[in-house]
PDB file of C-alpha atoms in Angstrom:
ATOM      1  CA  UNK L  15       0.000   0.000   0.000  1.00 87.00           C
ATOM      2  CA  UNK L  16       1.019   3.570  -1.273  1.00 96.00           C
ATOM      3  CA  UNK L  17       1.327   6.346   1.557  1.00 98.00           C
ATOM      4  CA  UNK L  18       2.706   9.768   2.075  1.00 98.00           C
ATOM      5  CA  UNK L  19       2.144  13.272   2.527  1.00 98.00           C
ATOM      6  CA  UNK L  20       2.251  16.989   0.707  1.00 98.00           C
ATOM      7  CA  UNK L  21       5.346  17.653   0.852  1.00 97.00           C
ATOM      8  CA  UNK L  22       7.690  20.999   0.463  1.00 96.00           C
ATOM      9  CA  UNK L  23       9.895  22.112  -2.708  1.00 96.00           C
ATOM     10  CA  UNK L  24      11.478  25.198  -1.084  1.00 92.00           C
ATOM     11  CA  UNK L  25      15.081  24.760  -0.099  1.00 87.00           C
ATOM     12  CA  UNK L  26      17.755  24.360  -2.679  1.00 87.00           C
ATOM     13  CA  UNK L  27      16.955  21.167  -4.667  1.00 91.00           C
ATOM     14  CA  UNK L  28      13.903  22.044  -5.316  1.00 94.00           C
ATOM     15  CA  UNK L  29      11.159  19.198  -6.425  1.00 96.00           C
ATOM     16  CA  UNK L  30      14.372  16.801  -6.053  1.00 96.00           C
ATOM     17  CA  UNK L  31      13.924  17.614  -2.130  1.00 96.00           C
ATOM     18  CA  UNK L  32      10.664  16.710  -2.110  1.00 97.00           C
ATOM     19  CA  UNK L  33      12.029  12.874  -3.284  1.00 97.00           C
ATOM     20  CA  UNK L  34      14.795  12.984  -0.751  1.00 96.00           C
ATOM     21  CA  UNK L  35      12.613  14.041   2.424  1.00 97.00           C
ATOM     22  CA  UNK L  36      10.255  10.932   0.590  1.00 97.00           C
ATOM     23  CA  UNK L  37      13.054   8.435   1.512  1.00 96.00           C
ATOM     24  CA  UNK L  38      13.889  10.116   5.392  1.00 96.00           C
ATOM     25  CA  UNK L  39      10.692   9.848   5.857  1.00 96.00           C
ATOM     26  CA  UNK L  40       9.935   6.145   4.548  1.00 96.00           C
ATOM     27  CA  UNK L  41       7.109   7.154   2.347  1.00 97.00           C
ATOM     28  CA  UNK L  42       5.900   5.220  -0.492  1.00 97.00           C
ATOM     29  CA  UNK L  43       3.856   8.026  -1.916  1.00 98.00           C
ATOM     30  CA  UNK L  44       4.098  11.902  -2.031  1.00 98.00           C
ATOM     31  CA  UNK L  45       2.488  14.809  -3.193  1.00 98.00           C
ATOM     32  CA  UNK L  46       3.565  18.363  -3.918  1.00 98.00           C
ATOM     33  CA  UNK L  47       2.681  22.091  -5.954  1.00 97.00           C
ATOM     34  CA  UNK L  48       4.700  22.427  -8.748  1.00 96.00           C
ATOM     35  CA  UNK L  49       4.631  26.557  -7.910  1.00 95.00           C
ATOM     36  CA  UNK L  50       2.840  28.686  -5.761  1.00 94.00           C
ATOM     37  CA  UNK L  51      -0.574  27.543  -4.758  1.00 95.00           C
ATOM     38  CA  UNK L  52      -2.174  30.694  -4.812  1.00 93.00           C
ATOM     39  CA  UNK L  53      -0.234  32.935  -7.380  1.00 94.00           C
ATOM     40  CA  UNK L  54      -0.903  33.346 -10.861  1.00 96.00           C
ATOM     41  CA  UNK L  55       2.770  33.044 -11.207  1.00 94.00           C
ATOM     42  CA  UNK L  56       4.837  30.244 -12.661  1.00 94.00           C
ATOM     43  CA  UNK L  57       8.072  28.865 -11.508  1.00 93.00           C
ATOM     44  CA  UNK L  58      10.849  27.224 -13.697  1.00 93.00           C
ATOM     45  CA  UNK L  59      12.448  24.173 -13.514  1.00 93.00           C
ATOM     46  CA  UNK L  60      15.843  24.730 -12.219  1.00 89.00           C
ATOM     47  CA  UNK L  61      19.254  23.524 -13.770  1.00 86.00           C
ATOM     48  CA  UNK L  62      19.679  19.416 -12.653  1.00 91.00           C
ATOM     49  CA  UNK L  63      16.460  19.815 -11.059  1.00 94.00           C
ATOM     50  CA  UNK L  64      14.512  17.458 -13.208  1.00 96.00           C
ATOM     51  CA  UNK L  65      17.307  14.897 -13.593  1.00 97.00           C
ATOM     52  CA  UNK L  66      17.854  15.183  -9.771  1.00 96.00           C
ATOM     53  CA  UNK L  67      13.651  14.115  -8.897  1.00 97.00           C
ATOM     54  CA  UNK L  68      13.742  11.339 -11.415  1.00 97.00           C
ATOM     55  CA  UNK L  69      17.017   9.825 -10.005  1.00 97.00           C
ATOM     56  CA  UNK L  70      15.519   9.898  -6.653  1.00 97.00           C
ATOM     57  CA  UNK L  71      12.392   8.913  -7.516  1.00 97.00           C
ATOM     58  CA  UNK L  72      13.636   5.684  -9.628  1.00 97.00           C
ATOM     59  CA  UNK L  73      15.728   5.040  -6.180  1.00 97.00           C
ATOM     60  CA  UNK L  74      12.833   4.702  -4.221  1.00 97.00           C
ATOM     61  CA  UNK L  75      11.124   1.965  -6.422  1.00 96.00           C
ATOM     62  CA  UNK L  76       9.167   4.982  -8.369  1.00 97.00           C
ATOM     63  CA  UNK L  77       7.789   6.571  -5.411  1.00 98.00           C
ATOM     64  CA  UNK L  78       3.952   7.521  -7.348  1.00 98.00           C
ATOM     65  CA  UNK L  79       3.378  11.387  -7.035  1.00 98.00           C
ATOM     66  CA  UNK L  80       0.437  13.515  -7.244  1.00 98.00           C
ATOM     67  CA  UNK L  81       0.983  17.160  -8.256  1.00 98.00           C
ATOM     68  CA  UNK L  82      -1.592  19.362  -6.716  1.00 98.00           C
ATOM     69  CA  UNK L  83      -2.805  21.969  -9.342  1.00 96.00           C
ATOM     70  CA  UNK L  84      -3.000  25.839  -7.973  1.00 95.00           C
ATOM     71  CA  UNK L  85      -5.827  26.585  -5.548  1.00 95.00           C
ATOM     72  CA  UNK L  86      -6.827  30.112  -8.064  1.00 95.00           C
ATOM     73  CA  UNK L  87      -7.886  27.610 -10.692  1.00 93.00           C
ATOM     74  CA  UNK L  88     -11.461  27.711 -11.835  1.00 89.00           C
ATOM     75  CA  UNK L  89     -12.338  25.149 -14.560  1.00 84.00           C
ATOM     76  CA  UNK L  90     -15.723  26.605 -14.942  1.00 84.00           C
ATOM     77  CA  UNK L  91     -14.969  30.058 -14.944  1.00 83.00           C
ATOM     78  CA  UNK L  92     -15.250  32.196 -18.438  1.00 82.00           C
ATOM     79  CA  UNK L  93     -13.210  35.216 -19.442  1.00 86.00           C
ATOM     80  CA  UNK L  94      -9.861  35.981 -18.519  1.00 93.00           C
ATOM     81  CA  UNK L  95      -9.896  33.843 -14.961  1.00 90.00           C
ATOM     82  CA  UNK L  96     -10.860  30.719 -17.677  1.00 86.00           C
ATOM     83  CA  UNK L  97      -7.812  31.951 -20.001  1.00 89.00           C
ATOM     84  CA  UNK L  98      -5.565  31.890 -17.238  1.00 93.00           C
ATOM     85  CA  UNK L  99      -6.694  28.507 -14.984  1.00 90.00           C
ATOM     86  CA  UNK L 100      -6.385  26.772 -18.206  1.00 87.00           C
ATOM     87  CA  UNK L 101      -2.684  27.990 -18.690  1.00 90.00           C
ATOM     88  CA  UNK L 102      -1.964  27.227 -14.917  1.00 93.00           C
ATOM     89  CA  UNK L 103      -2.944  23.797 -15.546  1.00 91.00           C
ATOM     90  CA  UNK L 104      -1.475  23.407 -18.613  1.00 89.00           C
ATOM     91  CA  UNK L 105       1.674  24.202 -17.289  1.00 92.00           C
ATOM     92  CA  UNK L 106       1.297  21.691 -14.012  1.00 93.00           C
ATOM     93  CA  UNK L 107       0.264  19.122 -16.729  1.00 91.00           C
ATOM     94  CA  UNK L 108       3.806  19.874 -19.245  1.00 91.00           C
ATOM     95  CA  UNK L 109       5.513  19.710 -15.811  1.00 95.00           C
ATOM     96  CA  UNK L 110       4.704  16.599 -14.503  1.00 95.00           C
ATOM     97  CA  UNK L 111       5.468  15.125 -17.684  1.00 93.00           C
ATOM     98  CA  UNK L 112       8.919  16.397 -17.613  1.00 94.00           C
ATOM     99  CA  UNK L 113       9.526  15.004 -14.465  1.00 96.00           C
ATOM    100  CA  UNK L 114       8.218  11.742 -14.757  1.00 96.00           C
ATOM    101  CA  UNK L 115       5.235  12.176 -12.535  1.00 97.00           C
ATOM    102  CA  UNK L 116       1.685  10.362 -12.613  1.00 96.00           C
ATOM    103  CA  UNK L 117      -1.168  12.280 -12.029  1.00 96.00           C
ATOM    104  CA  UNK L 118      -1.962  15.960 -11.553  1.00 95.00           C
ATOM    105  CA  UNK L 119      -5.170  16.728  -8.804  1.00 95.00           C
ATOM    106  CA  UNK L 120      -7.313  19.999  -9.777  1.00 93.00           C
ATOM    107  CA  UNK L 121     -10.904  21.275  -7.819  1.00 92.00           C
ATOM    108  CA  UNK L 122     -13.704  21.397 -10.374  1.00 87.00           C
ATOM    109  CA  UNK L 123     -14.183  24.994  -9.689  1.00 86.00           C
ATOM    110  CA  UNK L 124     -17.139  26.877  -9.659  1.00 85.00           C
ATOM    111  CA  UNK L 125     -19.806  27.433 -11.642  1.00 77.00           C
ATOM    112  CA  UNK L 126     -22.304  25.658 -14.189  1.00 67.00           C
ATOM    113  CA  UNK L 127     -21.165  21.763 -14.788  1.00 61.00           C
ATOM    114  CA  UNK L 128     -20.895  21.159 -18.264  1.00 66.00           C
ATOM    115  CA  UNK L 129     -18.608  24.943 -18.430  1.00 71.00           C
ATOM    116  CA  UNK L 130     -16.658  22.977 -15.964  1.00 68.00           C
ATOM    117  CA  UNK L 131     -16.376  19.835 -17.943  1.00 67.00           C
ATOM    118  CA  UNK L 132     -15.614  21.879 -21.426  1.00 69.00           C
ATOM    119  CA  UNK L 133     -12.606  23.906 -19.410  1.00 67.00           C
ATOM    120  CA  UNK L 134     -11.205  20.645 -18.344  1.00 65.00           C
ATOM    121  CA  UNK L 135     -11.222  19.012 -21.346  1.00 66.00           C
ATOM    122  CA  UNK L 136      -9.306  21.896 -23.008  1.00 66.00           C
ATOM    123  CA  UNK L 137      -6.964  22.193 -20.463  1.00 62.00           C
ATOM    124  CA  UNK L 138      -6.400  18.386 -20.670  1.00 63.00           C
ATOM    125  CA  UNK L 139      -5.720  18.954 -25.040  1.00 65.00           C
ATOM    126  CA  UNK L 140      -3.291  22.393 -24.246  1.00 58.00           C
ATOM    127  CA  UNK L 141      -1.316  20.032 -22.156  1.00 49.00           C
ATOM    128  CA  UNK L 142      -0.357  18.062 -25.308  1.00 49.00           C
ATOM    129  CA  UNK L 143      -0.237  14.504 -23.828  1.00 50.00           C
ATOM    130  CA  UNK L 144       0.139  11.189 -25.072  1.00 46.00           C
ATOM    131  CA  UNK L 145      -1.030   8.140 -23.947  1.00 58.00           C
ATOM    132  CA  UNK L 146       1.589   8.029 -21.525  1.00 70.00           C
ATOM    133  CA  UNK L 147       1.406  11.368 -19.971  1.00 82.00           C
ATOM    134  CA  UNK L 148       0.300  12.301 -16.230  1.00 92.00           C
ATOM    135  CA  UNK L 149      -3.730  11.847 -15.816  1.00 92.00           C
ATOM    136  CA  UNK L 150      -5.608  14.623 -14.866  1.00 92.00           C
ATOM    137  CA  UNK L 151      -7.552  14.154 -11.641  1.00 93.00           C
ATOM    138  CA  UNK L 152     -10.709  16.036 -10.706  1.00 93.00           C
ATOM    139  CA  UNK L 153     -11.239  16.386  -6.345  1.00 96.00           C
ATOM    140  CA  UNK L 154     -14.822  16.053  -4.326  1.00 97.00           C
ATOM    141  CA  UNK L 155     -15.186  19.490  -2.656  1.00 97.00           C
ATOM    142  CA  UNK L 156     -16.620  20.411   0.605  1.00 96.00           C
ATOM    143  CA  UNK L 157     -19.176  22.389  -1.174  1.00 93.00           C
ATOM    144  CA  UNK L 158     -21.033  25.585  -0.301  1.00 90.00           C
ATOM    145  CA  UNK L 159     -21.446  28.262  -2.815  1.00 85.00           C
ATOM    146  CA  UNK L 160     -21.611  27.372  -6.585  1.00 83.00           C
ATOM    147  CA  UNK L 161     -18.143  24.620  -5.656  1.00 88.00           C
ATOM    148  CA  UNK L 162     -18.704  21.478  -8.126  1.00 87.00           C
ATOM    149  CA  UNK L 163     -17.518  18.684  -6.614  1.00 91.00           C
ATOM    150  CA  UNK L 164     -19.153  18.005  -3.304  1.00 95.00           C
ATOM    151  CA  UNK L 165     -21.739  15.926  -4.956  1.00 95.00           C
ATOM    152  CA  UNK L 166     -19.951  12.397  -6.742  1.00 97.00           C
ATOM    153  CA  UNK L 167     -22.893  12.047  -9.157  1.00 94.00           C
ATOM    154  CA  UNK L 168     -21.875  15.389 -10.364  1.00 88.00           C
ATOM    155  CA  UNK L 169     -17.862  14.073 -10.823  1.00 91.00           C
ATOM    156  CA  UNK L 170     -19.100  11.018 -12.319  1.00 92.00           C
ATOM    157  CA  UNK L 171     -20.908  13.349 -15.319  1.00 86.00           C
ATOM    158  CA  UNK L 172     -17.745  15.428 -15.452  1.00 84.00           C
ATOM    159  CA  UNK L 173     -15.899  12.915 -15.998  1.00 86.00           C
ATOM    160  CA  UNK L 174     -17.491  10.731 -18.141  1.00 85.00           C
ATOM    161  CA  UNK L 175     -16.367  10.254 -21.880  1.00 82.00           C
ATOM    162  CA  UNK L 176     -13.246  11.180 -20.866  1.00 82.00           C
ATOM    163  CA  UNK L 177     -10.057  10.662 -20.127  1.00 85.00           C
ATOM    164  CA  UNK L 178      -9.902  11.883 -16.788  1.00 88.00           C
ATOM    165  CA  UNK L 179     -10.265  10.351 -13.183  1.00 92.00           C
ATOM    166  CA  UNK L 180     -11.210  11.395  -9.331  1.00 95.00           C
ATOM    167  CA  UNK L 181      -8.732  12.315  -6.572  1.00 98.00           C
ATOM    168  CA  UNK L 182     -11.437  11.579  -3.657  1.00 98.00           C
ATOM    169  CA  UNK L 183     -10.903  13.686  -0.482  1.00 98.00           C
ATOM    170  CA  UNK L 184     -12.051  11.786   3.205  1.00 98.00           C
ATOM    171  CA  UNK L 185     -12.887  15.139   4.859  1.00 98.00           C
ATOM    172  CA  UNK L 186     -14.228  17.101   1.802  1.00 98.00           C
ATOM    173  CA  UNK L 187     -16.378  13.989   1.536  1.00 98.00           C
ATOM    174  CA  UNK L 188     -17.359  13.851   5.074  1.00 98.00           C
ATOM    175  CA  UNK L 189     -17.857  18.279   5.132  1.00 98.00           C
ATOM    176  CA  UNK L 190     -20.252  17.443   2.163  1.00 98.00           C
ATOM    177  CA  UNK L 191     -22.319  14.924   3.915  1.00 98.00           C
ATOM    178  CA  UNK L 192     -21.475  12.075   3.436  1.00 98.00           C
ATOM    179  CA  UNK L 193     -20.093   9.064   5.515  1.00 98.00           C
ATOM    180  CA  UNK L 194     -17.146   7.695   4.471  1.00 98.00           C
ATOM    181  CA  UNK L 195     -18.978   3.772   4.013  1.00 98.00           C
ATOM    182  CA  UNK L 196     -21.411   5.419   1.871  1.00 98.00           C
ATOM    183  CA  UNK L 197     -18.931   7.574  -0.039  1.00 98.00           C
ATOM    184  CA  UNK L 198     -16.800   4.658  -0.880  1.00 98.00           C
ATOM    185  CA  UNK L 199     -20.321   2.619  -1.898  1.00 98.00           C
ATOM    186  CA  UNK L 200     -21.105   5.829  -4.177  1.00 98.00           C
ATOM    187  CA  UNK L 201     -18.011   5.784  -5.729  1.00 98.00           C
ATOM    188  CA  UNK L 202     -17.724   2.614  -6.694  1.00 98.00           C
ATOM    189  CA  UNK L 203     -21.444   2.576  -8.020  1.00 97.00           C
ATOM    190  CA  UNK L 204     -21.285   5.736 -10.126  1.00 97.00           C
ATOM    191  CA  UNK L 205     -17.810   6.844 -10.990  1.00 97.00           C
ATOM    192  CA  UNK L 206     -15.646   3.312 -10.303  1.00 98.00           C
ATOM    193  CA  UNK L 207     -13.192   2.729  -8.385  1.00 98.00           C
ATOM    194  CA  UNK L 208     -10.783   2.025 -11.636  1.00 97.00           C
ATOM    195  CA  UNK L 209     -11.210   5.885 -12.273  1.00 96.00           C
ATOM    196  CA  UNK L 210      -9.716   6.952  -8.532  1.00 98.00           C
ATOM    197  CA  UNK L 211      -6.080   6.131  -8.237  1.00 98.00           C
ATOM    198  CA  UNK L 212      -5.284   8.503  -5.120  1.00 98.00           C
ATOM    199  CA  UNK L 213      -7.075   9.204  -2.318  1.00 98.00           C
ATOM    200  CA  UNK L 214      -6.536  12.677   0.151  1.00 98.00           C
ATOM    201  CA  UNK L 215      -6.945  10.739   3.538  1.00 98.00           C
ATOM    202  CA  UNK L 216      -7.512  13.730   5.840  1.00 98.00           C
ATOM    203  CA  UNK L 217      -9.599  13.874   9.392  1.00 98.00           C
ATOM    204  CA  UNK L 218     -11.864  16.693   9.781  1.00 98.00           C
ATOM    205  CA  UNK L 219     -11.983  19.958  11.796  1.00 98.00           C
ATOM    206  CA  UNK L 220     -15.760  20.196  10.920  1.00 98.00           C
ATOM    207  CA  UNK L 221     -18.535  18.102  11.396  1.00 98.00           C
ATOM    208  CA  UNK L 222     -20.425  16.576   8.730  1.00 98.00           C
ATOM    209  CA  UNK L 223     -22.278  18.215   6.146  1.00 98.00           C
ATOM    210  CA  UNK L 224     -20.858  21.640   7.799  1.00 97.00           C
ATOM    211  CA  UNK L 225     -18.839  22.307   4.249  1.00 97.00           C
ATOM    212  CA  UNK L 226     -16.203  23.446   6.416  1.00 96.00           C
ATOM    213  CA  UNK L 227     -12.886  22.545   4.313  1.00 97.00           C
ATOM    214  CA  UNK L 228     -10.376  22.077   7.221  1.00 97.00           C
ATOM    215  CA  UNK L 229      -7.852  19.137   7.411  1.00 98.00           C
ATOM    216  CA  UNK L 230      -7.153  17.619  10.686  1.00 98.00           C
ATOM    217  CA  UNK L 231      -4.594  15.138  11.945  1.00 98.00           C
ATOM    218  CA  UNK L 232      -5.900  11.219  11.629  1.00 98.00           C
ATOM    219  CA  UNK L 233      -7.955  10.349  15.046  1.00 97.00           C
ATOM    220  CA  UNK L 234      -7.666  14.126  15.926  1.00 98.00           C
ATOM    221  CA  UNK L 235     -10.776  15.253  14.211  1.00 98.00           C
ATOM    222  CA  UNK L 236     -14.673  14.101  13.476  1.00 98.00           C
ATOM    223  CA  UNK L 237     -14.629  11.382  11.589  1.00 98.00           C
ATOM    224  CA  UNK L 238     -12.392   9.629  13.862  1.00 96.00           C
ATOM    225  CA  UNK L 239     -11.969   5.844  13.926  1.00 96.00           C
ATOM    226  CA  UNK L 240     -14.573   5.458  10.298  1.00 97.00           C
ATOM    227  CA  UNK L 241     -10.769   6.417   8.673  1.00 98.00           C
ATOM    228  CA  UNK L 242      -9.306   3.232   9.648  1.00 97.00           C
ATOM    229  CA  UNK L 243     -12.341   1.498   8.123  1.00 97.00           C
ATOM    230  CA  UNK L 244     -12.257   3.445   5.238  1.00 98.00           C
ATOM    231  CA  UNK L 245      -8.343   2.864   4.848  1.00 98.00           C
ATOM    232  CA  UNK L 246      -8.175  -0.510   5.111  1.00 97.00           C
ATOM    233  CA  UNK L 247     -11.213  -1.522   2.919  1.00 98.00           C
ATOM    234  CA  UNK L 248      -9.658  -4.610   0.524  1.00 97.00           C
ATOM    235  CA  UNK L 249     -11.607  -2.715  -2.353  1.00 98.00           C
ATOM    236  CA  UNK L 250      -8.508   0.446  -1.728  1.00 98.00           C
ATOM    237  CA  UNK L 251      -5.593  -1.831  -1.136  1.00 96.00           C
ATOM    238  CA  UNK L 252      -3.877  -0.553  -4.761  1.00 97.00           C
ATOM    239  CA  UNK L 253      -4.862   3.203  -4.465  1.00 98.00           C
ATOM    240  CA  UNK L 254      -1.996   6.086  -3.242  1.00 98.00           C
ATOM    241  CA  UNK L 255      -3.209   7.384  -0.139  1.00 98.00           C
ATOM    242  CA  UNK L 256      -1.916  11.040   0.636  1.00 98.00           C
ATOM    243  CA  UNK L 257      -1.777  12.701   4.057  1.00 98.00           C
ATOM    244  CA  UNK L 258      -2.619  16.816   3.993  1.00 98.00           C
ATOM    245  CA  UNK L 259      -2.486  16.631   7.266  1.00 97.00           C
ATOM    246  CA  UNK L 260      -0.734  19.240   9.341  1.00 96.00           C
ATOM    247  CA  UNK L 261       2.797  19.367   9.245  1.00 96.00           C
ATOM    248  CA  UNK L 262       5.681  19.300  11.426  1.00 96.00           C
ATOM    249  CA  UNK L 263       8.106  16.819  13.739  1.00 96.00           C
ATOM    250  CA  UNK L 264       4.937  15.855  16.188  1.00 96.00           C
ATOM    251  CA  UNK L 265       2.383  15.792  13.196  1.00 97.00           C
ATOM    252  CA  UNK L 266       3.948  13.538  11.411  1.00 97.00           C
ATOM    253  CA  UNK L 267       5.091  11.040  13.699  1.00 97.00           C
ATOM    254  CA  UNK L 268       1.498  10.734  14.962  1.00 97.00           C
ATOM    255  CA  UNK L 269       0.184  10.495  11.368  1.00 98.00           C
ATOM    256  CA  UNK L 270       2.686   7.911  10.407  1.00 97.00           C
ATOM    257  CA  UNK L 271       2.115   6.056  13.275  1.00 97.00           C
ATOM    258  CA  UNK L 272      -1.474   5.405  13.225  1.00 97.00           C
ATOM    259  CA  UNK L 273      -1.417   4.620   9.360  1.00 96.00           C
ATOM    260  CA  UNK L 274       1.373   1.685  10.403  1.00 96.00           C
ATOM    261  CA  UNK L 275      -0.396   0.753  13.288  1.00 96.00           C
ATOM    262  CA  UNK L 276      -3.659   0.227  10.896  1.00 97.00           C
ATOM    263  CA  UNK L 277      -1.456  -1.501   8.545  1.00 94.00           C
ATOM    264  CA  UNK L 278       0.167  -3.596  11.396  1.00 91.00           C
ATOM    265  CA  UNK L 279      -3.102  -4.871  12.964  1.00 64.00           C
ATOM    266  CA  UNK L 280      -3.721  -6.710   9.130  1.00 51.00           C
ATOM    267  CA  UNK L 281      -0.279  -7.836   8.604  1.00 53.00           C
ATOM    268  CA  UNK L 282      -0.602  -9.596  12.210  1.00 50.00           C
ATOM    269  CA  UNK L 283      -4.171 -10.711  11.370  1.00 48.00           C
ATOM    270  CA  UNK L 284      -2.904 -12.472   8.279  1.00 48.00           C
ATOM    271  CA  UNK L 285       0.431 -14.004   9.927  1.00 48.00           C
ATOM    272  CA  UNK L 286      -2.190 -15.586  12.547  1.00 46.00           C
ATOM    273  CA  UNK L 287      -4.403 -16.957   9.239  1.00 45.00           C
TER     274      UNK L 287
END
């Protein structure tokens, strides 16, 4: 099973740091922004850079990574915020396949559905890709507003007759409404499971259905012990699980530890069998 967290790219190597603090940290998984997350702005790919995250990377038996698209992009917007969420993305999407990586994770945005679906799409052709490029993931929102996202039956129309997939969120899930058994049933039922490769395993601050979109630590927030559940479901046991938890020396070792603890329980379980 694939785990890990969000994870930096300041400090002088860059995106290649974010590999190396991978392997410190044992992770099997990690995700990061290619730039700022909520600036227009775009950042180049330093000299030795690229080479340095793919050497790395390969060292670590691939380590899977998720690039997490800019928080200003609106795939349903129209105008000049369109023009420029579409080049945002674009440019995550050209990225990622420079560096080798697997999927890139964008919010719907807000607005009218089928805008939303149309914007994607484009942004999915500007990017160029092949067959073997980095898939383009659309994340459940918390909702509230004009958000797309909160609702799966909405995803699964986004979504279908395309190429893209579903980065599915525990607590934007749970801030929506739902529980995370009947999530997981909904999923599989209207979107399949085939079409979400990584999973944003996050507690909650907020309780459900408030549509309040605040990550907690695992055990340290509402929906509590249903994320073991959740995580260890057989149906998940192939899908990259990433931590946006809070960070920092004490947040991580707690976050770790539960997620090897859950692990450890099944390992024993099937030792005894």
């Amino acid at each position: 099973m694939k785990y890990g967290f969000h994870v930096s790219i300041a400090g002088k190597l860059g995106i290649a740091g974010a590999a190396e603090e991978a392997g410190l940290l044992g992770l099997g998984a990690i995700q990061i922004f290619a730039k700022s997350p909520r600036s227009w702005k775009t950042r180049s790919l330093r000299a030795g850079e690229v080479e340095g995250f793919r050497a790395r990377k390969e060292n670590l038996g691939g380590l899977p990574t998720v690039i997490h698209a800019s928080y200003l992009v609106n795939l349903a917007a129209e105008g000049d915020l369109r023009e420029k969420s579409v080049f945002s993305l674009a440019d995550d999407l050209s990225k990622a396949q420079m560096l080798g990586i697997e999927y890139v994770v964008v919010h719907p945005g807000s607005g009218l559905g089928k805008t939303a679906r149309a914007s994607a799409l484009q942004a999915r052709e500007l990017a160029g890709l092949g067959k073997n490029g980095p898939k383009l993931l659309l994340e459940n929102t918390a909702g509230g507003g004009e958000k797309l996202g909160a609702s799966l039956h909405t995803l699964a129309e986004l979504i279908e007759g395309t190429p893209l997939g579903v980065c599915f969120d525990t607590c934007h899930a749970f801030a929506a409404g739902y529980t995370l058994e009947d999530a997981l049933e909904e999923l599989e039922q209207t979107i399949g499971l085939h079409r979400v490769p990584v999973i944003h395993l996050n507690d909650s601050v907020g309780e459900r259905g408030s549509q309040i979109d605040h990550h907690a630590n695992l055990l340290e927030g509402q929906i509590g012990d249903a994320l073991r559940d959740f995580f260890l479901d057989p149906r998940l046991k192939d899908k990259i699980f990433i931590m946006e938890t809070p960070r920092g020396t004490r947040e991580d070792a707690h976050n770790l530890r539960v997620l090897r603890e859950w692990l450890g329980t099944v390992q024993t379980k099937g030792q005894r069998d």
